[in-house]
Short mmCIF file of C-alpha atoms and ligand atoms in Angstrom, two decimals:
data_model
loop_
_atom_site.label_atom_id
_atom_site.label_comp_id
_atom_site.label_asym_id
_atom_site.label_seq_id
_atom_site.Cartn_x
_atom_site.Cartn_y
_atom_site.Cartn_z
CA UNK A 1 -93.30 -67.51 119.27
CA UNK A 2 -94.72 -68.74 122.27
CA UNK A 3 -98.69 -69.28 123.11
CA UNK A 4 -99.50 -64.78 123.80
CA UNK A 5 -96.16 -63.73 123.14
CA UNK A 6 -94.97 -60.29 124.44
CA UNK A 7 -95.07 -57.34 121.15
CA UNK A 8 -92.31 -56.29 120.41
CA UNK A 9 -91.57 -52.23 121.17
CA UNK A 10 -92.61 -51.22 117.55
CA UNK A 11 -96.03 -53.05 118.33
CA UNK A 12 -99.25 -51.68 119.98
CA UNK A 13 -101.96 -53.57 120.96
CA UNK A 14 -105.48 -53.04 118.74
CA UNK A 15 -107.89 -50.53 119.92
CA UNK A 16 -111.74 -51.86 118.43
CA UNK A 17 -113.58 -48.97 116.82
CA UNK A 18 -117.63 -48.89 116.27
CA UNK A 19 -118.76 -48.72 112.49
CA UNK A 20 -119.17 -44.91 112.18
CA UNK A 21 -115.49 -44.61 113.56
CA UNK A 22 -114.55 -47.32 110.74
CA UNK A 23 -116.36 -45.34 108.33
CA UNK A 24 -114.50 -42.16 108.78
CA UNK A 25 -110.98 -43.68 109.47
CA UNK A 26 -111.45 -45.59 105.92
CA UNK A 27 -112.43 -42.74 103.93
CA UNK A 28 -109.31 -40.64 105.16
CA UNK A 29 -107.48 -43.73 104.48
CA UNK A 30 -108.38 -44.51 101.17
CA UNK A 31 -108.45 -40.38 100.53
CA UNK A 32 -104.36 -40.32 101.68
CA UNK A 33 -104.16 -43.65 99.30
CA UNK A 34 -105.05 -42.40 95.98
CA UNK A 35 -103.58 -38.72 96.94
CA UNK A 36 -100.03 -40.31 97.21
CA UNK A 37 -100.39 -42.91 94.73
CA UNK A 38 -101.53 -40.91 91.79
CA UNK A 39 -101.41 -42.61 88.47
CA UNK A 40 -98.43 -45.22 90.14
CA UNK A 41 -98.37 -49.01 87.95
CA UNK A 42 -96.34 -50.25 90.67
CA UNK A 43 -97.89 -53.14 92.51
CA UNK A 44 -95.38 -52.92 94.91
CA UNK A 45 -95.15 -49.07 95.67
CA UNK A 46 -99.13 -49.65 95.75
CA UNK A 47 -99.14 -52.68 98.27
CA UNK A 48 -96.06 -51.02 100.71
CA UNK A 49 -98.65 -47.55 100.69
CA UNK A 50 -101.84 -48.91 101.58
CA UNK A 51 -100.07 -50.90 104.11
CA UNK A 52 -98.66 -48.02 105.71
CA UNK A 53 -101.78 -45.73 105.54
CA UNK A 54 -104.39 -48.68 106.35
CA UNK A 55 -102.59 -48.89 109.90
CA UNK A 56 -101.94 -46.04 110.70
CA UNK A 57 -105.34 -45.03 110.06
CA UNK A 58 -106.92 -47.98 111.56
CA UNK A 59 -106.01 -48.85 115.59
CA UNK A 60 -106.83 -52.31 115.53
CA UNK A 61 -104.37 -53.18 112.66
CA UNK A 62 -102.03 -55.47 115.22
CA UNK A 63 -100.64 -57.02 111.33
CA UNK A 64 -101.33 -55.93 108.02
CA UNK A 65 -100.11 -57.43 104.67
CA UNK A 66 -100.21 -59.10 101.36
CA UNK A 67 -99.43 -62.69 100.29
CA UNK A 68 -98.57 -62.94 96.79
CA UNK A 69 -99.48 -65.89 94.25
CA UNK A 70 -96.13 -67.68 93.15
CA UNK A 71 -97.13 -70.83 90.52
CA UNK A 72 -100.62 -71.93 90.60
CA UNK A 73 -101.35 -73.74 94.03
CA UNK A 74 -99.02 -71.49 96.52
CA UNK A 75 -98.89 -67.82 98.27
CA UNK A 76 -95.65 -66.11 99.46
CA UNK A 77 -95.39 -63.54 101.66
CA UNK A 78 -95.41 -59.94 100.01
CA UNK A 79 -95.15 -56.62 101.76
CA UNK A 80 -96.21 -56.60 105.33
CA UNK A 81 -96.51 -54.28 108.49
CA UNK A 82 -96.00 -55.90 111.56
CA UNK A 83 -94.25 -58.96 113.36
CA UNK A 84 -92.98 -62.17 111.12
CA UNK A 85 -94.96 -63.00 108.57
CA UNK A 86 -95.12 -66.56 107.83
CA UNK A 87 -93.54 -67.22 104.21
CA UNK A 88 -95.47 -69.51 102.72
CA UNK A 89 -99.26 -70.85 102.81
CA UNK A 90 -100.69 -74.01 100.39
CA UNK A 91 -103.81 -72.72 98.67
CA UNK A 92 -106.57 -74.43 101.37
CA UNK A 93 -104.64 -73.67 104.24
CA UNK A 94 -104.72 -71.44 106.97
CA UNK A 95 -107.51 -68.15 106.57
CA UNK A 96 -104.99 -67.02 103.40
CA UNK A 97 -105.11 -70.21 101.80
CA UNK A 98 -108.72 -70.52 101.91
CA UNK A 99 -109.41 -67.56 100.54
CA UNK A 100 -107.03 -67.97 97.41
CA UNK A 101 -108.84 -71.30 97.04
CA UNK A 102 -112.45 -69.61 97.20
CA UNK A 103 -111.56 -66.40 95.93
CA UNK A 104 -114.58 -64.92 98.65
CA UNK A 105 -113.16 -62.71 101.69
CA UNK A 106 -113.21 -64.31 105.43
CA UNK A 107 -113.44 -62.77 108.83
CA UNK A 108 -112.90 -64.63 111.75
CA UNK A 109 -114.08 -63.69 114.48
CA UNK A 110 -111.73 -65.67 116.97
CA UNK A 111 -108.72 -67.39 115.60
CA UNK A 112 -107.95 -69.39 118.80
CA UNK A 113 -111.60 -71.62 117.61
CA UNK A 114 -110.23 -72.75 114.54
CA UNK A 115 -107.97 -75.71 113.71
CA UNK A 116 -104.52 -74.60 114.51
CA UNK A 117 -102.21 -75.31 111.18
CA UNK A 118 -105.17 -76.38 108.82
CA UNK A 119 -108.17 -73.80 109.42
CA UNK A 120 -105.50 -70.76 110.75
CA UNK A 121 -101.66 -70.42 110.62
CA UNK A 122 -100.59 -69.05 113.84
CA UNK A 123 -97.04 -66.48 112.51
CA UNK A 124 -97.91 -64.58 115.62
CA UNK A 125 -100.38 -66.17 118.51
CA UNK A 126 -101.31 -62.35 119.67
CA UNK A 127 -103.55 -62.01 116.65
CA UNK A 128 -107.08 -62.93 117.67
CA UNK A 129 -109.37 -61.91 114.66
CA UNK A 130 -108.50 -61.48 111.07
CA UNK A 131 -110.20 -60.21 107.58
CA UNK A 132 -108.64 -61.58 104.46
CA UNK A 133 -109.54 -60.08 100.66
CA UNK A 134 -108.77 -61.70 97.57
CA UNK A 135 -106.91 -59.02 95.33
CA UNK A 136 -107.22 -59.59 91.73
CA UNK A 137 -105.98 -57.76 88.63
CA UNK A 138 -107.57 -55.80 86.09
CA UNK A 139 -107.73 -58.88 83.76
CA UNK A 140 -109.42 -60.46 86.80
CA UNK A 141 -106.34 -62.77 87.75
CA UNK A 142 -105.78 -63.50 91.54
CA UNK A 143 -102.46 -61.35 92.39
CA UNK A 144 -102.82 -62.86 96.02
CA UNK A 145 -104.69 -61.63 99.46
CA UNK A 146 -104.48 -59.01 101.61
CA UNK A 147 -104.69 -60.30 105.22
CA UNK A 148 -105.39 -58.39 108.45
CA UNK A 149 -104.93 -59.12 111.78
CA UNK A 150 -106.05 -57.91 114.76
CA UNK A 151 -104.81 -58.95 118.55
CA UNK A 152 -108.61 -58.52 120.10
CA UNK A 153 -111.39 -60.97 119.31
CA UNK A 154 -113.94 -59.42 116.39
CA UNK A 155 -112.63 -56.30 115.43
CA UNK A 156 -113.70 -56.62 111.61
CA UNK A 157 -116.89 -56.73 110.34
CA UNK A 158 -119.08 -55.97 107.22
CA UNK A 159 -117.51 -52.71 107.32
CA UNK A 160 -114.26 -53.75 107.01
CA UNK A 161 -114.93 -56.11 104.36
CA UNK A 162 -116.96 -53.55 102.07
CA UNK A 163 -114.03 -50.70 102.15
CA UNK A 164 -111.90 -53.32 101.61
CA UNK A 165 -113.41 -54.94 98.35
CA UNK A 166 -113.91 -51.52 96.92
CA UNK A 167 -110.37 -49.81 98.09
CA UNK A 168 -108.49 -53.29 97.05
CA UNK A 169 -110.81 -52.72 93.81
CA UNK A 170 -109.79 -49.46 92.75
CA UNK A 171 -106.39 -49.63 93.81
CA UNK A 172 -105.33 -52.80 92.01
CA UNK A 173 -108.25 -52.97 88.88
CA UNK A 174 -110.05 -56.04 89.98
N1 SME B 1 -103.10 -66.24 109.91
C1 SME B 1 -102.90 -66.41 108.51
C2 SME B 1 -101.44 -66.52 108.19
C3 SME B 1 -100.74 -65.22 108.00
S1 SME B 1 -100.48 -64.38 109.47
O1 SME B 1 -101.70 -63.90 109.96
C4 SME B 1 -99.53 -63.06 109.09
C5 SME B 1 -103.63 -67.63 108.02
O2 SME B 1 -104.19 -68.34 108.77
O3 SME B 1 -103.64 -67.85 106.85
#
């Protein structure tokens, strides 16, 4: 895809919300969650639902996914919303990578300042901020990370990254 690449029909551009508006839009999210999902084991029919209800929820979701630990030092793309997904990211690399490395959540704030290919992998060059959360089973393991992106400059915040933790938490055990 080119440097701002036109969105495809499917795609609308993100909308920023204040943290009140967050705060409500996240607890009807994670209400419609855990009404549909019930007592469901599977981590897929989990990942494919919070997907779908976290952006539809949420205006500023331009991309929303998981990447999924395969072996010990790489993540492949899992269930996504959104435009091409990259398929794979090296632990260290990229925002993803980092954060399976660390295990701690990042937001960044403007993806354009970082190191293009080491700091942040580019899959789409409309998305301009990003949150990603480790997601980690109930025996603690890292399962992989569940990475947002936004196509405006700092749309998450501490907001995001708190309902995240604790609706990533509950969902998945860890
Ligand atoms: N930007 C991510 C790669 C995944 S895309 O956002 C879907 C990163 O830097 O790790």
């Amino acid at each position: 895809m080119s440097a701002s690449a036109t969105m495809p029909y499917f795609i609308k551009p993100s909308v920023n919300l204040s943290r009140e508006e967050k705060r409500a839009a996240y607890a009807a999210a994670r209400q419609a969650i855990l009404a549909t999902l019930g007592e469901e084991p599977s981590e897929m029919v989990k990942m494919v639902t919070i997907n779908s209800l976290l952006k539809s929820h949420l205006p500023y979701y331009y991309w929303v996914g998981f990447y999924l630990v395969r072996g010990d030092r790489q993540l492949v793309v899992g269930p996504y919303q959104g435009t091409l997904g990259c398929l794979y990211i090296d632990f260290g690399r990229g925002v993803c990578g980092a954060v399976a490395a660390s295990g701690e959540t990042k937001i960044v704030e403007d993806t354009h300042a970082l190191v293009p290919g080491k700091e942040h992998i580019a899959c789409d060059p409309n998305s301009r901020s990003e949150i990603v959360v480790p997601v980690r089973r109930p025996d603690g393991s890292l399962m992989g990370v569940f990475d947002v992106d936004s196509s405006l400059e700092s749309s998450f915040d501490a907001v995001d990254q708190e309902e995240l933790e604790a609706l990533l938490g509950e969902v998945f055990g860890g």
